[in-house]
C-alpha cells in the first residue's frame, strides 16, 4: 500500500485501542526523521489511546534532534539496556517500524522484531521495502520524509479527521523536525504535499525557527573546524565529478568528533557546480561507513547498492565498506572509490 486509506485508518484505530503494549522502532543511528517520527507516533498514541507506548532504538547518537525526546519520552536504547530493549520487543502486542525499509536497518533490534508474532506496521519512504513481514505497509517514496507520510496518515485517523490542530504541538513539532532534516531545510525532496503539511503545522503553532536553531545552529565548534579542514585539505574530486572525503580515525580523534557530529558534511561538496556525486567515508568499528549524495540525474542508490553494500534513496544513500572483503586494507578506500566510480560512470554513459 502507498498512503494510508480511510478504511485502513479505521482498522488501525481499533487495533491501537486494543493493544496493551506498543513498541515503536526506527533505524540504528537515528536521525531527525527517525527520532521525529518515533516521537510523533508515541505522542499520538499517548494522546489518544490507553496502554503502554515505548520507543526502542538500537543506539543514541549525539544529534541536535535529541531535544525531541525531552517531551516525547526517553527511548530504551539497546546498546545501553539490551535486556530491557529485548524484553520490550518480545512482550509487544504491536510493533510500529518507522523510517526503515525493513528490520535489517534496526541493528540489534532486528532479531527480536523477526521473532515477534505481534502485528507489525511500517511507515516508510525508502526504496524497496521488505513487504512480507508487515501486516500493514504504508510505504511511499513521493514524500519528503517518513514524518510527512506519518502526518498524512495521522490526519486520516478518525479522531483527527483532517484537523491538524487535533494533533498535539509536541507531535507536530516532532513531525516538522523530521521534514526539516530529511529535506536539508527544504533544499531537496520537497513535494507539494510537503509544503501543504508544513503550512498546516505552522498554522497550528509549530515554532519552525526554534527547530531550525536546534538542528542547524547548535553544533560544537569542533565540527565546524573539522569541516573546514576536510573541505580545504582532504576532499578530492575525480574527473567524473565525484567528490570524496575519507576521514581517518586519527583526524576524527584530533578534532574530538563524537558520534553523530559528522551528519550533513557529505552534502557540502555538492555545492560545487562540477560535482555530481559526493562520497563521505569514515572509520567505524571494524568497517568504513559510507554516505553518498548525488544531484538529479545521478543515482546515489545505484552506486550504494552496487559497490558499498548499502542503499537508501535515489539521491541520498549509505553503505559500508569492509576489509579485507571489499578492499585489502582500510587505507585503500580512496583507490576503491576512484576505481568503482570510474567503472560506474563508464558503464552509465
Ligand atoms: P546517511 O548517509 O545519512 O547515513 O544515510 C543516507 C540514507 O542512506 C538514509 O536514508 C539511510 O536510510 C540509507 N542508508 C545509510 N546506511 C545504509 C546502509 O548501510 N544500508 C542501507 N540499505 N541503507 C543505508
Ligand atoms: Mn527518512
Coordinates of C-alpha atoms and ligand atoms in Angstrom, one line a residue:
X1 CA 0.0 0.0 0.0
X2 CA 1.1 3.5 -0.6
X3 CA -0.6 6.0 1.6
X4 CA -3.0 5.1 4.4
X5 CA -6.6 4.7 3.2
X6 CA -9.6 5.7 5.3
X7 CA -10.6 2.1 5.6
X8 CA -7.1 1.1 6.9
X9 CA -7.2 4.1 9.3
X10 CA -10.3 2.8 10.9
X11 CA -8.7 -0.6 11.3
X12 CA -5.6 0.9 12.8
X13 CA -7.8 2.9 15.2
X14 CA -9.4 -0.2 16.5
X15 CA -6.0 -2.0 16.7
X16 CA -4.4 0.9 18.6
X17 CA -7.4 0.9 21.0
X18 CA -6.9 -2.8 21.8
X19 CA -3.2 -3.2 22.2
X20 CA -1.7 -3.3 25.7
X21 CA 1.9 -2.6 24.7
X22 CA 3.1 -0.9 21.6
X23 CA 6.8 -0.7 20.7
X24 CA 7.9 1.9 18.2
X25 CA 11.2 1.4 16.5
X26 CA 13.4 3.0 13.8
X27 CA 16.8 2.7 12.2
X28 CA 20.1 2.4 14.0
X29 CA 21.9 5.8 14.5
X30 CA 18.6 7.6 14.4
X31 CA 18.5 10.9 12.5
X32 CA 15.8 13.7 12.6
X33 CA 13.3 11.7 10.6
X34 CA 13.7 8.6 12.7
X35 CA 13.6 10.5 16.0
X36 CA 10.8 12.8 14.8
X37 CA 8.6 10.0 13.5
X38 CA 9.1 7.9 16.7
X39 CA 8.3 10.8 19.0
X40 CA 5.3 11.9 16.9
X41 CA 3.9 8.4 16.8
X42 CA 4.3 8.0 20.6
X43 CA 2.7 11.3 21.3
X44 CA -0.2 10.5 19.0
X45 CA -0.7 7.2 20.8
X46 CA -0.3 8.7 24.3
X47 CA -2.7 11.5 23.5
X48 CA -5.4 9.2 22.1
X49 CA -5.2 5.7 23.5
X50 CA -4.6 3.8 26.7
X51 CA -1.9 1.2 27.0
X52 CA 1.9 1.5 27.1
X53 CA 3.8 3.1 24.2
X54 CA 7.5 2.7 24.2
X55 CA 10.2 3.9 21.8
X56 CA 13.0 1.3 21.5
X57 CA 16.1 2.2 19.4
X58 CA 19.4 0.4 18.7
X59 CA 21.5 3.3 19.9
X60 CA 21.6 7.0 20.5
X61 CA 23.7 9.5 18.6
X62 CA 24.8 12.9 19.6
X63 CA 22.5 14.8 17.3
X64 CA 20.6 18.0 17.7
X65 CA 17.3 16.3 17.3
X66 CA 17.6 14.6 20.7
X67 CA 15.7 17.6 22.1
X68 CA 12.6 15.9 20.8
X69 CA 12.9 13.1 23.4
X70 CA 12.6 15.6 26.2
X71 CA 8.9 15.7 25.6
X72 CA 8.4 12.5 23.6
X73 CA 9.6 10.1 26.2
X74 CA 13.1 8.8 26.6
X75 CA 13.6 5.7 24.4
X76 CA 15.0 2.4 25.6
X77 CA 18.4 2.1 23.9
X78 CA 19.6 -1.4 23.1
X79 CA 23.3 -0.5 23.5
X80 CA 22.6 0.8 27.0
X81 CA 19.9 -1.6 28.2
X82 CA 19.9 -4.7 25.9
X83 CA 17.8 -6.9 28.3
X84 CA 15.1 -4.2 28.7
X85 CA 15.0 -3.4 25.0
X86 CA 14.8 -7.1 24.0
X87 CA 12.1 -7.8 26.6
X88 CA 10.0 -4.8 25.4
X89 CA 10.1 -6.1 21.9
X90 CA 9.4 -9.7 23.0
X91 CA 6.4 -8.5 25.1
X92 CA 5.0 -6.1 22.5
X93 CA 1.4 -6.6 21.3
X94 CA 2.2 -4.3 18.3
X95 CA 5.4 -3.2 16.7
X96 CA 5.5 0.0 14.6
X97 CA 8.5 0.4 12.4
X98 CA 9.3 3.9 11.2
X99 CA 11.7 5.3 8.6
X100 CA 13.2 1.9 7.7
X101 CA 12.8 -0.3 4.7
X102 CA 12.7 -3.3 6.9
X103 CA 14.0 -4.8 10.2
X104 CA 17.5 -5.2 8.7
X105 CA 18.1 -1.4 9.3
X106 CA 17.3 -1.6 13.0
X107 CA 20.6 -3.0 14.1
X108 CA 20.4 -5.3 17.2
X109 CA 16.6 -5.0 17.3
X110 CA 16.2 -7.0 14.0
X111 CA 16.2 -10.5 15.5
X112 CA 13.6 -9.5 18.2
X113 CA 11.3 -8.0 15.5
X114 CA 11.6 -11.0 13.3
X115 CA 10.9 -13.4 16.3
X116 CA 7.8 -11.5 17.4
X117 CA 4.4 -12.8 16.4
X118 CA 2.8 -9.3 17.1
X119 CA 1.3 -7.4 14.2
X120 CA 3.8 -5.1 12.5
X121 CA 3.1 -1.8 10.9
X122 CA 5.6 0.1 8.6
X123 CA 5.5 3.8 7.7
X124 CA 8.4 4.5 5.4
X125 CA 9.7 6.4 2.4
X126 CA 12.7 4.3 1.3
X127 CA 13.0 2.3 -2.0
X128 CA 12.3 -1.4 -1.9
X129 CA 10.6 -2.0 1.5
X130 CA 10.6 -5.5 2.9
X131 CA 6.9 -6.5 2.4
X132 CA 6.4 -10.0 3.8
X133 CA 6.9 -9.2 7.5
X134 CA 4.4 -6.3 7.8
X135 CA 0.7 -6.7 8.4
X136 CA 0.2 -3.0 7.4
X137 CA 2.6 -1.4 5.0
X138 CA 2.4 2.4 4.4
X139 CA 5.3 2.9 2.0
X140 CA 5.6 5.9 -0.4
X141 CA 8.7 7.5 -1.9
X142 CA 6.8 10.5 -3.2
X143 CA 7.2 12.3 0.1
X144 CA 10.0 14.2 1.7
X145 CA 10.2 12.0 4.8
X146 CA 8.6 9.4 7.0
X147 CA 7.4 12.4 9.1
X148 CA 5.4 13.8 6.1
X149 CA 3.9 10.3 5.4
X150 CA 3.0 9.9 9.1
X151 CA 1.4 13.3 9.2
X152 CA -0.7 12.4 6.1
X153 CA -1.6 9.2 7.9
X154 CA -2.4 10.7 11.3
X155 CA -4.7 13.2 9.6
X156 CA -6.8 10.3 8.3
X157 CA -7.3 8.8 11.8
X158 CA -10.9 9.1 12.9
X159 CA -10.3 11.3 16.0
X160 CA -8.1 13.7 13.9
X161 CA -10.4 13.8 10.9
X162 CA -8.2 16.1 8.8
X163 CA -7.8 18.7 11.5
X164 CA -4.2 19.5 12.2
X165 CA -5.0 21.3 15.5
X166 CA -6.2 18.0 17.0
X167 CA -2.6 16.8 16.9
X168 CA -0.6 18.0 19.9
X169 CA 2.0 20.7 19.4
X170 CA 4.7 18.2 20.5
X171 CA 3.6 15.7 17.9
X172 CA 3.6 18.4 15.2
X173 CA 7.0 19.7 16.3
X174 CA 8.5 16.3 16.0
X175 CA 7.0 15.8 12.5
X176 CA 8.2 19.2 11.4
X177 CA 11.7 18.4 12.6
X178 CA 11.9 15.2 10.5
X179 CA 10.6 17.0 7.4
X180 CA 13.2 19.8 8.0
X181 CA 16.2 17.4 8.4
X182 CA 15.3 15.0 5.6
X183 CA 14.9 17.9 3.2
X184 CA 18.0 19.6 4.4
X185 CA 15.9 22.6 5.4
X186 CA 13.8 22.4 2.3
X187 CA 16.7 22.1 -0.1
X188 CA 15.7 18.7 -1.6
X189 CA 12.8 16.2 -1.7
X190 CA 10.2 18.8 -1.4
X191 CA 6.8 17.8 -2.9
X192 CA 3.6 19.9 -3.0
X193 CA 2.3 17.8 -0.1
X194 CA 5.4 18.7 1.9
X195 CA 4.6 22.3 1.8
X196 CA 0.9 21.7 2.5
X197 CA 1.9 19.7 5.6
X198 CA 4.2 22.4 6.7
X199 CA 1.6 25.1 6.1
X200 CA -0.8 23.2 8.3
X201 CA 1.8 22.8 11.1
X202 CA 2.8 26.4 11.0
X203 CA -0.9 27.4 11.2
X204 CA -1.3 25.1 14.2
X205 CA 1.5 27.0 16.0
X206 CA 4.7 25.0 15.4
X207 CA 7.8 27.2 16.0
X208 CA 9.9 26.4 12.9
X209 CA 12.7 28.9 13.8
X210 CA 13.2 27.1 17.1
X211 CA 13.5 23.8 15.3
X212 CA 16.0 25.3 12.8
X213 CA 18.1 26.7 15.6
X214 CA 18.1 23.3 17.4
X215 CA 19.0 21.4 14.3
X216 CA 21.4 23.7 12.5
X217 CA 22.8 26.2 14.9
X218 CA 23.8 24.2 18.0
X219 CA 26.9 22.4 16.8
X220 CA 30.1 22.3 18.8
X221 CA 33.0 24.3 17.4
X222 CA 35.0 21.2 16.7
X223 CA 32.6 20.1 14.0
X224 CA 32.8 23.3 12.1
X225 CA 36.6 23.4 12.4
X226 CA 36.8 19.8 11.1
X227 CA 34.5 20.7 8.2
X228 CA 36.9 23.5 7.2
X229 CA 39.9 21.1 7.3
X230 CA 38.1 18.4 5.3
X231 CA 36.9 20.8 2.6
X232 CA 40.3 22.6 2.4
X233 CA 42.7 19.7 2.6
X234 CA 41.1 16.3 2.4
X235 CA 38.4 16.4 -0.3
X236 CA 39.3 15.3 -3.7
X237 CA 37.3 15.4 -7.0
X238 CA 37.6 12.8 -9.7
X239 CA 37.4 13.6 -13.5
X240 CA 33.8 12.2 -13.3
X241 CA 32.7 14.9 -10.9
X242 CA 32.8 12.6 -7.8
X243 CA 33.9 14.5 -4.7
X244 CA 35.1 12.2 -1.9
X245 CA 36.3 12.7 1.6
X246 CA 37.9 9.9 3.6
X247 CA 38.0 10.9 7.3
X248 CA 40.7 8.9 9.1
X249 CA 40.2 7.8 12.7
X250 CA 43.2 9.8 13.6
X251 CA 41.8 13.1 12.3
X252 CA 38.4 12.3 13.9
X253 CA 40.2 11.9 17.2
X254 CA 42.3 15.0 16.7
X255 CA 39.1 17.1 16.4
X256 CA 37.4 15.1 19.2
X257 CA 34.5 14.2 17.0
X258 CA 31.6 12.5 18.7
X259 CA 29.1 10.1 17.2
X260 CA 26.6 12.0 15.1
X261 CA 28.7 15.1 14.6
X262 CA 29.5 14.3 11.0
X263 CA 25.9 14.4 9.9
X264 CA 25.4 16.5 6.8
X265 CA 29.1 17.1 5.9
X266 CA 28.5 14.8 2.8
X267 CA 26.2 17.4 1.3
X268 CA 28.7 20.2 1.2
X269 CA 30.8 19.2 -1.9
X270 CA 27.5 19.2 -4.0
X271 CA 27.7 23.0 -3.8
X272 CA 30.4 22.8 -6.4
X273 CA 28.9 23.1 -9.9
X274 CA 31.1 20.4 -11.5
X275 CA 30.4 17.8 -8.7
X276 CA 27.5 15.4 -9.4
X277 CA 28.1 13.0 -6.5
X278 CA 29.7 13.2 -3.1
X279 CA 31.0 10.3 -1.1
X280 CA 32.0 10.6 2.6
X281 CA 33.8 7.8 4.3
X282 CA 34.7 7.5 7.9
X283 CA 36.0 4.7 10.1
X284 CA 33.5 2.9 12.3
X285 CA 34.1 -0.2 14.4
X286 CA 35.8 -2.6 12.1
X287 CA 34.4 -1.2 8.8
X288 CA 34.2 2.0 6.9
X289 CA 30.9 3.8 6.9
X290 CA 29.9 5.4 3.6
X291 CA 27.5 8.3 2.9
X292 CA 26.6 9.1 -0.7
X293 CA 24.7 12.1 -2.1
X294 CA 24.0 12.9 -5.7
X295 CA 22.4 15.6 -7.9
X296 CA 19.4 14.8 -10.0
X297 CA 20.3 12.5 -12.9
X298 CA 23.0 10.6 -10.9
X299 CA 21.9 7.7 -8.7
X300 CA 23.4 7.6 -5.2
X301 CA 21.3 4.5 -4.6
X302 CA 22.7 2.7 -7.7
X303 CA 26.3 3.1 -6.6
X304 CA 25.5 2.3 -2.9
X305 CA 23.8 -1.0 -3.8
X306 CA 26.4 -2.0 -6.4
X307 CA 29.6 -1.1 -4.6
X308 CA 29.0 -0.2 -1.0
X309 CA 26.8 -3.0 0.5
X310 CA 24.0 -0.4 1.0
X311 CA 21.1 1.5 -0.4
X312 CA 18.6 4.2 0.6
X313 CA 17.1 6.8 -1.6
X314 CA 17.8 7.8 -5.2
X315 CA 19.8 10.9 -4.3
X316 CA 20.8 10.0 -0.7
X317 CA 22.2 6.6 0.2
X318 CA 24.6 5.0 2.6
X319 CA 26.5 1.8 3.0
X320 CA 29.6 0.1 4.3
X321 CA 33.0 -1.0 3.1
X322 CA 34.7 -4.0 4.6
X323 CA 38.3 -5.0 4.6
X324 CA 39.6 -7.5 3.5
X325 CA 36.3 -8.3 1.7
X326 CA 35.9 -5.1 -0.5
X327 CA 39.3 -3.6 -0.1
X328 CA 42.6 -5.2 1.1
X329 CA 43.3 -2.5 3.8
X330 CA 41.3 0.4 5.0
X331 CA 43.9 2.7 3.5
X332 CA 42.7 1.6 0.1
X333 CA 39.3 3.3 0.3
X334 CA 40.3 6.2 -1.9
X335 CA 41.7 3.9 -4.6
X336 CA 38.5 1.9 -4.4
X337 CA 36.3 4.9 -4.8
X338 CA 38.2 6.1 -7.8
X339 CA 38.1 2.7 -9.4
X340 CA 34.4 1.9 -8.8
X341 CA 33.1 5.4 -9.7
X342 CA 35.2 5.3 -12.9
X343 CA 33.7 2.0 -13.8
X344 CA 30.2 3.1 -12.9
X345 CA 30.2 6.2 -15.0
X346 CA 31.9 4.5 -17.9
X347 CA 29.1 1.9 -17.9
X348 CA 26.5 4.5 -17.5
X349 CA 27.5 6.6 -20.5
Ligands
LIG1 P1 23.3 8.6 5.7 O1 24.3 8.9 4.7 O2 22.7 9.9 6.2 O3 23.9 7.8 6.8 O4 22.2 7.8 5.0 C1 21.5 8.2 3.9 C2 20.5 7.3 3.5 O5 21.0 6.0 3.2 C3 19.4 7.0 4.6 O6 18.2 7.1 4.0 C4 19.7 5.6 5.1 O7 18.5 5.0 5.3 C5 20.4 5.0 4.0 N1 21.5 4.1 4.5 C6 22.5 4.5 5.3 N2 23.3 3.5 5.6 C7 22.8 2.4 5.0 C8 23.1 1.0 4.9 O8 24.1 0.6 5.5 N3 22.3 0.2 4.2 C9 21.2 0.7 3.6 N4 20.4 -0.2 2.9 N5 20.8 1.9 3.6 C10 21.6 2.8 4.3
LIG2 MN1 13.8 9.4 6.4

